[in-house]
Structures are given as C-alpha cells and as structure tokens.
XYZ file of C-alpha atoms in Angstrom:
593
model
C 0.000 0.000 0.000
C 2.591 2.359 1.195
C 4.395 1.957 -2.134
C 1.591 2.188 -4.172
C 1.302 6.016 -2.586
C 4.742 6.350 -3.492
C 4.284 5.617 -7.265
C 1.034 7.484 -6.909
C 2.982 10.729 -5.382
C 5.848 10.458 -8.224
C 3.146 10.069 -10.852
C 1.275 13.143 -9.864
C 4.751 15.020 -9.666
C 5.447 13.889 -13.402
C 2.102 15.179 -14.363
C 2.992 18.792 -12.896
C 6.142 18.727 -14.080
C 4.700 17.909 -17.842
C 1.920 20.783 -17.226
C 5.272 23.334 -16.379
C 6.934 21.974 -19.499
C 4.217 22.555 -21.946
C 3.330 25.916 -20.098
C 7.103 26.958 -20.891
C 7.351 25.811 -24.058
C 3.392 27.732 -24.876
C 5.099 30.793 -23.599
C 8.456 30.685 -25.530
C 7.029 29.565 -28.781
C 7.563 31.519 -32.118
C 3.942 30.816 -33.027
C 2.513 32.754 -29.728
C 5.604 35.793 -30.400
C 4.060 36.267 -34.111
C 0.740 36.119 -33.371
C 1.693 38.923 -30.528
C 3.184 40.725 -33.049
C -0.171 40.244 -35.232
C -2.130 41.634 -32.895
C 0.027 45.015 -32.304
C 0.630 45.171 -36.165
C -3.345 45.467 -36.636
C -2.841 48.894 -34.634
C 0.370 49.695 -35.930
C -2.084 51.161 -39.115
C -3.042 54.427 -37.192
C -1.527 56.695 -40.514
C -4.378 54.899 -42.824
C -6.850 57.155 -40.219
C -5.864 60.059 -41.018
C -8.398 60.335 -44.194
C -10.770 60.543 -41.303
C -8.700 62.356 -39.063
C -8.178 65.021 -41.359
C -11.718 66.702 -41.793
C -12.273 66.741 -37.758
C -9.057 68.265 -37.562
C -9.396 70.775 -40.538
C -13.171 72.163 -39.178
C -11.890 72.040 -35.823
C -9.007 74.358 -36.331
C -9.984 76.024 -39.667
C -7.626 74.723 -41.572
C -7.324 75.365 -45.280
C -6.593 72.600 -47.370
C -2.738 73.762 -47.897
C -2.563 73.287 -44.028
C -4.084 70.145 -44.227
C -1.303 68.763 -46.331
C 1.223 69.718 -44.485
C -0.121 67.881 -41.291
C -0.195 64.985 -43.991
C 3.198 65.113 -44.523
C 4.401 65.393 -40.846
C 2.237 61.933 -40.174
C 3.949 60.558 -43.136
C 7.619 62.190 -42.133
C 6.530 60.257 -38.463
C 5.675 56.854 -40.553
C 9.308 56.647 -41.998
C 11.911 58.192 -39.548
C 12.513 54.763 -38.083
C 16.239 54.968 -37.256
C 15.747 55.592 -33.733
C 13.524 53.075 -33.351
C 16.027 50.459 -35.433
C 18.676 51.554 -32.862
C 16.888 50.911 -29.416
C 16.287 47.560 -31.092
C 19.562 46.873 -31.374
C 21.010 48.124 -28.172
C 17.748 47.334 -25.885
C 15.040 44.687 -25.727
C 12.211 44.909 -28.022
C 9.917 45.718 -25.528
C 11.464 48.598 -24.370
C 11.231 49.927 -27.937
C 7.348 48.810 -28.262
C 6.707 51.000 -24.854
C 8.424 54.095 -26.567
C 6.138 54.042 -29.331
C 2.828 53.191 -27.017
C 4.039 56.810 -25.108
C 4.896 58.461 -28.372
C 1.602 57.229 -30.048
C -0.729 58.358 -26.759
C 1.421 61.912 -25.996
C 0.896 62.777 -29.465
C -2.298 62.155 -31.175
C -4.052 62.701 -27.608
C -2.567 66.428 -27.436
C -4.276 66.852 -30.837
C -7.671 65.637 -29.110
C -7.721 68.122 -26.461
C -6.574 70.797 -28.881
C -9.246 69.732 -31.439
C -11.766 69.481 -28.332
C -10.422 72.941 -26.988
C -9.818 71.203 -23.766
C -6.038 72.848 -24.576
C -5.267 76.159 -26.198
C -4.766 75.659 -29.935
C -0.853 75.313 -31.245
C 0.079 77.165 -34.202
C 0.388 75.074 -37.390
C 4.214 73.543 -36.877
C 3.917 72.792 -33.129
C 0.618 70.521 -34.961
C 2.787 69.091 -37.196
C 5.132 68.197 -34.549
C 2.611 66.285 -32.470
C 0.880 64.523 -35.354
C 4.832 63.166 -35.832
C 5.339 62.411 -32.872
C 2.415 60.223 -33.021
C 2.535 58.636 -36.054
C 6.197 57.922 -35.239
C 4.729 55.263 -32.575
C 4.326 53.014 -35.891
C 7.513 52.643 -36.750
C 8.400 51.386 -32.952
C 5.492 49.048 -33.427
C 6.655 47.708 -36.750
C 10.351 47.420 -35.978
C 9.878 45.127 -32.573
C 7.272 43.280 -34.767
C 9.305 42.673 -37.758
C 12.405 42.135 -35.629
C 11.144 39.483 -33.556
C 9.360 37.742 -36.649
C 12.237 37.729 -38.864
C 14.782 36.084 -36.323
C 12.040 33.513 -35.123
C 11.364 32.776 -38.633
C 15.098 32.695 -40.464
C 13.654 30.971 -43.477
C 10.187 32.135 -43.971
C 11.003 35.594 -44.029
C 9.049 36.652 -47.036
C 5.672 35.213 -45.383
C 6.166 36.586 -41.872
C 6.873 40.550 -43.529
C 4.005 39.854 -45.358
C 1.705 39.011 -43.229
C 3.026 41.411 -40.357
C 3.208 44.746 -43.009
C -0.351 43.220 -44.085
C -2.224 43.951 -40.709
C -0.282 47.070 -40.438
C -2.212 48.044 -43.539
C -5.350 46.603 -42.238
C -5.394 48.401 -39.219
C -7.140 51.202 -40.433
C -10.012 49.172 -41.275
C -10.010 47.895 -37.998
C -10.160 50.525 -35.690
C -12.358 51.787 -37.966
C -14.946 49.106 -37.522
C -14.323 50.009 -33.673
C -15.304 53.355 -34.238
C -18.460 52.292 -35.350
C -19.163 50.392 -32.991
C -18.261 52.858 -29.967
C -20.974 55.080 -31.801
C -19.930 58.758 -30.230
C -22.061 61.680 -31.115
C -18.251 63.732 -30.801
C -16.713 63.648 -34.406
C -13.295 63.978 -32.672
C -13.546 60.969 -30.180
C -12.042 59.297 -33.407
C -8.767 60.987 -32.339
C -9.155 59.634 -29.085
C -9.773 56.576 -30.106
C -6.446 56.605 -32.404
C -5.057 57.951 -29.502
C -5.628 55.241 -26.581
C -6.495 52.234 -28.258
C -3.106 51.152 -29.573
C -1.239 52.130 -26.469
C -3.475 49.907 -24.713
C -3.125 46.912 -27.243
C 1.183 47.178 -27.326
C 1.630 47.620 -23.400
C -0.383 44.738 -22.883
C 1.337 42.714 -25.396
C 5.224 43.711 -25.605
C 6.833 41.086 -23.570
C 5.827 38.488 -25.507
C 7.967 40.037 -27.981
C 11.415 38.373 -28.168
C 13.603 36.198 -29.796
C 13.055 32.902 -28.805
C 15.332 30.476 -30.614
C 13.036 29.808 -33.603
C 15.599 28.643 -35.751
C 15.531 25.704 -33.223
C 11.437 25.398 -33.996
C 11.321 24.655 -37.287
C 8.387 21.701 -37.629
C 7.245 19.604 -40.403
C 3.929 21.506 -39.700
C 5.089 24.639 -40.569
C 4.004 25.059 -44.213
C 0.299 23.679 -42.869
C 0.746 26.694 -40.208
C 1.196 29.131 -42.567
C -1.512 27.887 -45.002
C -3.824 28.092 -41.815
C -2.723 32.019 -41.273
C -2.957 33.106 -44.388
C -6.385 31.657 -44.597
C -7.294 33.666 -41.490
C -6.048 37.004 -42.976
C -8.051 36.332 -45.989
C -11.236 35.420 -44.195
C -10.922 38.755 -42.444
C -10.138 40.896 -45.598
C -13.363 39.917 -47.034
C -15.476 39.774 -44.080
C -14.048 43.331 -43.554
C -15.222 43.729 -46.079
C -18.367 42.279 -46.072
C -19.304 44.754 -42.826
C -18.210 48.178 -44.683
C -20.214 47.401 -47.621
C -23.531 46.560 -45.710
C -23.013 49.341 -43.177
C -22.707 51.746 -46.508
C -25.693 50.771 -48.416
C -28.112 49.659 -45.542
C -29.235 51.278 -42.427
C -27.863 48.997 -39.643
C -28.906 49.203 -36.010
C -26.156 49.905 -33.304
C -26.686 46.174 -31.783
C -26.072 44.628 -35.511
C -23.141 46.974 -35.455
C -21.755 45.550 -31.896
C -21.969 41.874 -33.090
C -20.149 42.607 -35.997
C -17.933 43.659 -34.114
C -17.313 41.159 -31.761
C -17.597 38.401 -34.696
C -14.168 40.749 -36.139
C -12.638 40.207 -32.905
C -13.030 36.340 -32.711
C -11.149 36.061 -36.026
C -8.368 38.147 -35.025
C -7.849 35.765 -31.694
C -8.336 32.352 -33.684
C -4.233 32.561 -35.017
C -3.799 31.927 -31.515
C -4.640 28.236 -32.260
C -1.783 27.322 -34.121
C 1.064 28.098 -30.767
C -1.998 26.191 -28.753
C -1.924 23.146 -31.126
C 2.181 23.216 -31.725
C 3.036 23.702 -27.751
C 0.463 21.431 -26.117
C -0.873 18.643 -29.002
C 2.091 18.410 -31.601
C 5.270 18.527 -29.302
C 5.355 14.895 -29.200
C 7.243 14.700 -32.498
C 9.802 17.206 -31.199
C 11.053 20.466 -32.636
C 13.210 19.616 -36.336
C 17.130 20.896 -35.680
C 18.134 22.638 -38.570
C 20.195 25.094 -40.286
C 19.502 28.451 -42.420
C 19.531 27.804 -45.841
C 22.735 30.553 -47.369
C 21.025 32.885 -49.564
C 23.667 32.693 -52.350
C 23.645 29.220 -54.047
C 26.694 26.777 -53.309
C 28.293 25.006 -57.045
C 27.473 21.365 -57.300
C 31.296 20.954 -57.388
C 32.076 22.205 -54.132
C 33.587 20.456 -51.682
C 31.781 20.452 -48.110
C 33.029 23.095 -45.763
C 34.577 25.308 -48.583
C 33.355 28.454 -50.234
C 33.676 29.991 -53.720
C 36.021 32.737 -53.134
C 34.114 35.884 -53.622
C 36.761 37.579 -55.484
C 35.863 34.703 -58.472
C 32.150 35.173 -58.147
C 32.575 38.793 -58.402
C 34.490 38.867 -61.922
C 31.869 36.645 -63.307
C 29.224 39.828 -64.098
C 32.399 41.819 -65.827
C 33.748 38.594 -67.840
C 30.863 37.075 -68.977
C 29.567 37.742 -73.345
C 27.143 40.076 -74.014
C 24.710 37.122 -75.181
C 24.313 35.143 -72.056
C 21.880 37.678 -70.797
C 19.653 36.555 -73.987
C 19.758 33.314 -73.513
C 17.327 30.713 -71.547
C 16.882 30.810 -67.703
C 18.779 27.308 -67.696
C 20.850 27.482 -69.914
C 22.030 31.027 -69.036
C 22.479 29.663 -65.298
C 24.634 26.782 -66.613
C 27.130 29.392 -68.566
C 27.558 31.212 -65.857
C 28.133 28.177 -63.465
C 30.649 27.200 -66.451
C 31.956 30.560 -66.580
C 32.824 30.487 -62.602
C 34.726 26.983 -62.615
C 37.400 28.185 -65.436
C 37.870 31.516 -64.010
C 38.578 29.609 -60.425
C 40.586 26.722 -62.468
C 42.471 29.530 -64.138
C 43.105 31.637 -61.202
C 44.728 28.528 -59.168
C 47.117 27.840 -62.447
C 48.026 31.622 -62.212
C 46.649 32.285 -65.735
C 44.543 35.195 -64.524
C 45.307 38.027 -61.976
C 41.740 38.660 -60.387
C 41.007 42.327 -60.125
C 41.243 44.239 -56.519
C 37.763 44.732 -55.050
C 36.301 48.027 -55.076
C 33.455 47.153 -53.357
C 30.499 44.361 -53.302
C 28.696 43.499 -56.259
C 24.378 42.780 -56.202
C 23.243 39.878 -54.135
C 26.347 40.772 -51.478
C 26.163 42.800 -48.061
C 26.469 46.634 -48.818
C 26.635 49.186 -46.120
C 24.277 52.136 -46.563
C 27.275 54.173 -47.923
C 28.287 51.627 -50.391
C 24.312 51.273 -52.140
C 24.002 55.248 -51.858
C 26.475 55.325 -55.230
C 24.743 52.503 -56.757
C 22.298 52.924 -59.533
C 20.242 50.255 -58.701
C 19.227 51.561 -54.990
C 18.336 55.218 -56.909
C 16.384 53.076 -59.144
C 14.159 51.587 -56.006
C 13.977 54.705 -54.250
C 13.076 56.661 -57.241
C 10.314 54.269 -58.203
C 9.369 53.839 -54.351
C 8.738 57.852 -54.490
C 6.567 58.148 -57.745
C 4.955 54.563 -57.070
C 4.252 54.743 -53.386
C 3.703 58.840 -52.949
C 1.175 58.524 -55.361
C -0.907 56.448 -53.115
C -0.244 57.887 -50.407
C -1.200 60.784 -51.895
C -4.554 59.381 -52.558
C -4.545 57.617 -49.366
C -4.421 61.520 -47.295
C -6.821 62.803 -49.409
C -9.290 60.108 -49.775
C -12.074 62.124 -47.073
C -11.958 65.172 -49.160
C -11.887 63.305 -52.024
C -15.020 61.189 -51.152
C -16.796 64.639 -49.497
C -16.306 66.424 -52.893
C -18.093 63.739 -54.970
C -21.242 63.588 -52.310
C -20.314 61.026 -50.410
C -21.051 61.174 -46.360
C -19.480 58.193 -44.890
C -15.600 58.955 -45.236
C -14.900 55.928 -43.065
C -15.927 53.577 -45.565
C -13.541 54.621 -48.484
C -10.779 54.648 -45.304
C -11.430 51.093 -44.417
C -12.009 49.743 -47.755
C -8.370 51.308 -49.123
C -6.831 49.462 -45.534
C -8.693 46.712 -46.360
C -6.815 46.664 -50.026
C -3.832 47.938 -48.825
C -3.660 44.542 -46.957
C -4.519 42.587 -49.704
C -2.052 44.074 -51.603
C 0.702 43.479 -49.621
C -0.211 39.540 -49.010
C -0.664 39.235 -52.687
C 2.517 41.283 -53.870
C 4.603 39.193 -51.504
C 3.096 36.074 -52.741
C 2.710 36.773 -56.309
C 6.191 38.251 -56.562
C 8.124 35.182 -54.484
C 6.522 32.875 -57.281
C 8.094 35.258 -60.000
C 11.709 34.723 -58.530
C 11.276 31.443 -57.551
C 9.112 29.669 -60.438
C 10.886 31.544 -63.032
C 14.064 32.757 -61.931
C 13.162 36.214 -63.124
C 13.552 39.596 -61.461
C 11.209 40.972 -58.745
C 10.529 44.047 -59.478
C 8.548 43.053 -62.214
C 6.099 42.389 -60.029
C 6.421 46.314 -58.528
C 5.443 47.114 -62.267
C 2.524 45.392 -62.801
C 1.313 47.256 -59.441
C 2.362 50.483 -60.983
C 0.171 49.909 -63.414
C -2.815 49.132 -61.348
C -2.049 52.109 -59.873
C -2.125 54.292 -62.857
C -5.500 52.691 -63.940
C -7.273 53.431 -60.292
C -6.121 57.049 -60.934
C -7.750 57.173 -64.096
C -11.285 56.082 -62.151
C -10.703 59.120 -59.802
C -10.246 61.961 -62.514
C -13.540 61.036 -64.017
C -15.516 60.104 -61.429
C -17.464 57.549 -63.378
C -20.271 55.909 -61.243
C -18.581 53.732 -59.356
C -15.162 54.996 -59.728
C -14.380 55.438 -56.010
C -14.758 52.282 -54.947
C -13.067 50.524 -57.888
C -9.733 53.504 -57.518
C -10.174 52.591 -54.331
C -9.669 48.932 -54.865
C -7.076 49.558 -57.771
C -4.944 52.071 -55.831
C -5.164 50.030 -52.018
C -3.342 46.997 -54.243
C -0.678 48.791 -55.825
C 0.312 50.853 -53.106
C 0.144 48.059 -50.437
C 2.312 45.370 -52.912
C 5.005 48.114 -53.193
C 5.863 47.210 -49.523
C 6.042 43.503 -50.237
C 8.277 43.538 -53.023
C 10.349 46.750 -52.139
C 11.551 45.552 -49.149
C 12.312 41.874 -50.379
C 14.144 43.676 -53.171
C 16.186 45.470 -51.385
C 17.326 42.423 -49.305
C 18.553 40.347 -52.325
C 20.494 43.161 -54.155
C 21.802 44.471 -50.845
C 21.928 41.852 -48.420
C 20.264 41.237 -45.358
C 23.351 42.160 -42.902
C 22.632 45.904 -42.842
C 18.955 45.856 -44.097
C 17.611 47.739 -41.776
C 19.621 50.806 -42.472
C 18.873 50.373 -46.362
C 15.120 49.807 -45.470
C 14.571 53.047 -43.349
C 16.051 55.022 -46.098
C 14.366 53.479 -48.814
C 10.707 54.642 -46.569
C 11.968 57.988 -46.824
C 10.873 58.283 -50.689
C 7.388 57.936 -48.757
C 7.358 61.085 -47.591
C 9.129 62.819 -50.012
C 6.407 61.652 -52.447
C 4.001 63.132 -50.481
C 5.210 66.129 -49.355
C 5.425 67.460 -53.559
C 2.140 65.453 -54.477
C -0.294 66.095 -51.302
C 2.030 68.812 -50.231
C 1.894 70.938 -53.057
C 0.029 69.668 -55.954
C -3.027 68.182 -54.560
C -3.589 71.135 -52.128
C -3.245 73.565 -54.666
C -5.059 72.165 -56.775
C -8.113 71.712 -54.738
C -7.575 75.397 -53.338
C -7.734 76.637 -56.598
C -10.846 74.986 -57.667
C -12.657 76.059 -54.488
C -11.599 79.409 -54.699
C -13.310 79.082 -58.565
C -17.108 77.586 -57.039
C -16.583 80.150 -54.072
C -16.609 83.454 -56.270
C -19.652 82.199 -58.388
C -21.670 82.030 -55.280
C -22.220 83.652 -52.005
C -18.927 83.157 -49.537
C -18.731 84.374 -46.075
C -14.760 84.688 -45.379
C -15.323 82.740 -42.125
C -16.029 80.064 -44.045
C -13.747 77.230 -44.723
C -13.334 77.008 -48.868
C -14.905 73.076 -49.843
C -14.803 71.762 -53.433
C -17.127 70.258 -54.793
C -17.254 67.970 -57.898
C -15.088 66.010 -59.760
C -13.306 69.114 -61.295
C -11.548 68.890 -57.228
C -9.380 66.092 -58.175
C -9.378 65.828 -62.002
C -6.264 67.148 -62.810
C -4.610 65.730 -59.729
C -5.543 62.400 -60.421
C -3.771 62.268 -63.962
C -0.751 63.531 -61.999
C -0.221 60.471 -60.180
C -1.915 58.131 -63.090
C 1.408 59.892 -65.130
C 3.684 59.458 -62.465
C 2.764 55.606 -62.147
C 3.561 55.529 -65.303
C 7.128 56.442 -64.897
C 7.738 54.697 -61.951
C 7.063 51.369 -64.031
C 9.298 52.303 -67.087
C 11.604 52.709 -63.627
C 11.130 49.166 -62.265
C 11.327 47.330 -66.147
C 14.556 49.235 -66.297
C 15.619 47.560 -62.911
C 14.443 44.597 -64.333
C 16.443 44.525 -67.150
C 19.405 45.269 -65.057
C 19.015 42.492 -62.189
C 18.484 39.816 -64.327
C 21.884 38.062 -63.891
C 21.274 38.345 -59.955
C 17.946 36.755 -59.861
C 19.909 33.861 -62.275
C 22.234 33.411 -59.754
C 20.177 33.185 -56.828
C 16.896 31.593 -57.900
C 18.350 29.744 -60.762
C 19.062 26.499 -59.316
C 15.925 26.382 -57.420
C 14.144 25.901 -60.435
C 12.899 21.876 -61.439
C-alpha cells in the first residue's frame, strides 16, 4: 500500500512537471511571439486614419486645405523616420522599444484631441505638425519590434512573416475603424481619441511576448500547414471586412447589428492563436526539427563540403561574362555562368589570370548604406518607391476630401475599404512576386510594375468620377500601393543583403514622404484650393467660411498627376528589371525543377 502512494505521489509530480513543461514551451514559442506581433501590427495602421482624421481636424481648427497637407506630410515624415527606433532595437530589448512608441503614439495624437476638443489652447500650425509626428512615429516602434522578432524567429520564412506582419499594419485602419463604429460617439473627434488610446493599450499589454526565442531551433514539419492556416485567417478577415463596410454603406444597420459585428471581427483576429496552442500542447510529441539556415547565395554542385567559392571569383563573373548570355534561356544562361565560374577559379589557381582588386560588393552581397548610396540600382528603387508609393499615399491623405467632394457622407468607408486593399495588396505582392523569382528565376521588381500599373489605372477612375469609380480607384490604388511594400523591401534584401537591411530599409521609406510632401504637399492642395476658390466666387462666400470643393473638377487634374507618375515609376522598375536579371539567375536559378 505504502508503495503504491509512493508511485502514486511520483506520478502526480510527473504530471505537474509535464503541465510546467508545456506551459514553458506555450510561452516561448515563435507561433505565440508572431501572433503577438499580429495583434500590435493590426494597430500599428493608425496613418491609414488620417483620411478621417483630417476633416475633424481641418473644421476644428480652420484649416485650409494647404494646411491640411502639411499635417499629412508630418504623419507621413513620423511613418518613416525609423532609425531611432532600429537603434533601441539593437542596443535594448524589443519591448522597451514597443513601450516608446505606445508613449509616443498616446502623448501625441491625444494632445491633438484636447486641442481639437479645446480642452487645450490651440498650437500654431508647426507645433501641430510636430505632435501629429510624434504620433505617427509610434508606428515605426510598433513595426520594428514586430518585424524584428518575426524575422529572427522565422530565419527561413522571411518573405511570409513581412508579409503578413506589413499586411495587418495596412489593415489596421479598417479595424479601428470598424471600432469606431461600434463605440458610436455623437463627438466627431472621439475618433482621435480613439487613435489615440487604443493602440497604447493593445502594445503595453502585449510587448513582452515580444522576443527572440530560438526559432531557428522550432522549425516543424507543420510549418508550411501553419502558414496555409494564417494566411487563410487574414483572408477570411479581408473579405469579411469587407463584407461589414459594404452593408453598413448601403443599408441602415442598427447599433446592436453593429456591436456583433464587431465582436464576430474580434473572434477572427484571436483564432491565429490556435496554431502556438496546437504546436506547444498537441504536436510537441514529435519534437522540434534541428536545422540550419539555408545561405542565400547558391553553393556550385562541385564544391567540396566546408569550402566556399572565393568571392573575389564570383565577383568577376558579371564583368567577364559575353554580351549574349543575358539573352539566352533561364537554364541554360544559369549553366554558362556556373561554367563561366569553374574556369575563371581553375584559371586563377594555375596563375593564368590576376583577379582584379575589389572596389566594393557586387548585387546579391552585403552593402553598407554608404556603399548602395552610389549605386544605380538603390536610386532606381527609391526613385520608383517615391513616384509609385507617394502617389498612393497621396490618394490615401486625401481620400475624405476626395469622397466629401463627390457627395459622399461616410468617409470611413472609403478609409477602411483602401486598408482593407492595402492589406490585400501586400499579401498578394509578396506572394505573387516570391513565385516570380522562384518559379521563373526572373527579377522581382517586375512584379512592382505590374502594381504600378494598377495604380495608374485606379487614378484614371478618380479623374472622371465615373459611377462607381471610387470604390473601384479605391480597390485599384489600395493593391498597388500596399504590394510596393512587399516587393520593395524583399528587393532590397537580395540586391543588398540582409546584414545591414535595416539601415537600407529606413532610407528606402523615406521616398514615402518625399512623395508626399510634392504630391499632397503641393500639388493636390493647390489644386483643390484653386478649384474652391473658382465655385466660391460664383456664389455667395462668407470669409469665415472654410473654402470646400465640390465635384469632380476637385481632383481631375490631380488624379492624372499620379496616373502619369505611375507611369514612370514602371518604365523605372522594367529598367531595374532589365538590369538584375543576372542576380535573380544566380540566386533563384538552381531552385528551379
């Protein structure tokens, strides 16, 4: 009897010690730090508000529309400036970084509340810009910790974790949109409030799970199923996003209808949290797969084990190789060059050929920031990245006026529907474009074309204001812009590296700005001043007034601006194209079957 309580006891302290164990390994798995990072990406999306923000503010204060702009272009200045945040993340634990931007975010957009509110005395117009910075400038805390954590838990799925984690950055609009709704204020500005609180709340109560946490020692045969599951998820929520905006648009819907909507958006965003459940507590039985990161330039088939092609060999291969390879089939380009390599190696061991002094790495190698700054190819992103990308975020800051001036009342929709395409776009450019490079072997950026395109053709829909047109240039111009950061960033990685990617990244977001600051800035605004200042003569004004256009004459001319400049910024990327190719041989060449 008495050892029968023994076993018993031992038994009972194997169970708890098994309950610890899967606890542990719940709380330290990759899974539960990218969901985490899901969940504060989906309010990392505060800039795709400001289309709402921005007529609140503008009656509030008395803004004209010049004004307007510019606060447009200090939330966009606030969206890029990330090297701060990049820094801390280096030199402190993520979640000191993610509580940074949850102060940042609250200080600054919930100044602007009381200001708009007249709870504080009004700020002249570049103390407003500096707040609405400051504020916006949250995001880029939010997304660096995010995509930190999810690119060293996930060494070789990056392209699917950026993806999905820039995706619900550009979905977040919709989101807190929806909650808007649902919180139902008679107060026009509680929506700054709202913007102001809400994802301060979300990060503090979520930034220690996010770490590293070893996940290149997590790698399961499940993985791919994982993914599948997730990316299922985040298209089940684009369209029943969608779904709710539409019906709330075209039908009058009663505030309880409103509320379970609601609550039916927030049950999808928590079901992710399945897949750490089912990996920590249901699959572990089978045992996390050791394994190594796959080296993002291709070995030779030759090679023995342990050694590596000198780079200096590798290097001359782009300078010695005929003019005709470039013309030639994906294979049988990739075997020239592989043939090219061995007798420039074979001849540089018999001393046949002196191999040239580096000045520097070639595409597909680690550059500093310095080093890519004198490289055609990085002007060539950044260039396209300014026309491309400022373009819709041009649209993107103007979308309320431009909705108001053709009639429409319910700004929010437009807003949510363009986050809700915005996300779309940037699952679908990351997808799309990793089949490009990896089913064909053929440059990326031809994928940021195609989207250019798109792009140009929404614009189109906005100058003429057919019936319609908003919500298909809506559609059209949410895709483009959101693929551009899927395939940008990606890009950027395999001409430059990944060692100092961070540094190239941040710069490369600084065309965002840039863009807008001459299109929103100065073009749009003008534009639309202009044309109210026109309808304002022919009828009767009071100064006091704040000038409104009305019409499709508000954005006409505008919108053939950016439809021109899309165009440019795809003759950009095909000329990229053209350039790359031999990189994209290289390192996708071999992968093909």
């Amino acid at each position: 009897m008495h050892a029968s309580c023994v076993h018993l006891n031992l038994l009972e302290k194997g169970m708890h010690a098994k309950k610890n164990c899967l606890f542990v390994s719940f709380i330290n798995n990759r899974w539960l730090v990218f969901v985490a990072a899901m969940w504060i990406q989906s309010c990392a999306g505060n800039g795709y508000l400001f289309g709402s923000l921005s007529p609140v503010i503008k009656t509030s204060l008395n803004y004209n529309q010049k004004e307007l702009a510019r606060l447009g272009v200090a939330k966009d200045l606030g969206d890029s400036v990330g090297f701060i945040a990049g820094s801390l993340s280096e030199s402190l634990p993520l979640w000191v970084a993610l509580l940074v931007g949850a102060v940042q975010n609250l200080v600054g957009y919930g100044w602007v509340w009381l200001i708009v509110t007249r709870r504080a005395p009004v700020l002249p117009l570049w103390a407003m810009c500096l707040l609405i910075f400051v504020g916006n400038n949250g995001e880029t805390y939010f997304n660096t910790g995010s995509l930190v954590s999810g690119v060293q838990n996930f060494p070789k799925s990056r392209g699917p974790v950026v993806g999905i984690l820039k995706g619900f950055a550009g979905l977040g609009g919709a989101i807190l949109s929806q909650i808007y709704t649902m919180i139902h204020s008679p107060d026009p500005a509680s929506i700054i409030l709202m913007v102001a609180v809400a994802p301060a709340v979300v990060v503090v109560s979520l930034m220690f799970f996010i770490r590293p946490v070893g996940g290149h020692r997590q790698i399961r045969p499940t993985d791919g199923a994982s993914f599948t599951f997730i990316y299922g998820v985040c298209i089940l929520l684009a369209v029943y996003l969608m779904a709710v905006m539409l019906v709330e648009d075209l039908v009058i819907v009663s505030h309880n209808i409103v509320t379970i909507f609601t609550i039916v958006l927030f049950v999808i965003l928590v079901v992710p949290v399945l897949v750490p459940i089912m990996t920590s507590f249901f699959m572990d039985s089978n045992g996390p797969v050791e394994t190594v990161e796959e080296p993002l330039v291709p070995k030779r088939e030759d090679q023995e084990p342990g050694t590596q092609t000198p780079d200096l060999i590798l290097s001359e291969v782009e300078d010695e190789k005929p003019n005709d390879v470039d013309s030639l089939p994906a294979s049988e380009r990739h075997k020239r060059i592989a043939q090219l390599q061995a007798q420039l190696m074979q001849a540089a061991a018999k001393g046949a050929v002196r191999v040239k002094g580096r000045r520097g790495p070639h595409r597909g190698e680690d550059f500093t920031l310095t080093q890519a700054l004198v490289k055609a190819d990085f002007w060539l992103i950044f260039t396209s990245l300014l026309l491309g990308g400022g373009s819709g975020l041009t649209v993107i800051d103007n979308l309320g006026q431009m909705s108001q001036s053709l009639g429409y009342n319910n700004t929010h929709v437009f807003v949510s529907m363009i986050s809700i395409w915005n996300f779309l776009g940037r699952i679908s450019g990351g997808y799309f474009s990793e089949l490009v490079v990896r089913d064909y072997a053929y440059p990326r950026p031809v994928a940021l074309a195609v989207a250019q395109v798109v792009m140009a053709i929404g614009n189109v829909f906005f100058a003429f204001a057919w019936p319609g047109a908003m919500y298909i240039g809506t559609l059209l111009i949410g895709l483009g812009y959101g693929a551009h950061w899927a395939i940008v960033p990606a890009t950027a990685s395999e001409l430059f590296g990944l060692k100092n990617f961070g540094a190239l990244y941040n710069f490369l977001t600084l065309a965002n700005p840039a863009g807008s600051l001459v299109f929103s800035g100065m073009i749009a605004s003008t534009i639309y001043d202009m044309e109210a200042e026109k309808q304002a003569h022919g009828s009767v004004f009071n100064p006091d007034d704040v000038l409104k256009c009305n019409g499709y004459i508000c954005y006409f001319l505008t919108s053939l601006i950016m439809s021109g400049f899309c165009i440019i910024a795809c003759i950009l990327s095909l000329i990229l194209v053209r350039r790359t190719k031999p990189v994209y041989t290289h390192l996708y060449g071999k992968t093909r079957t």
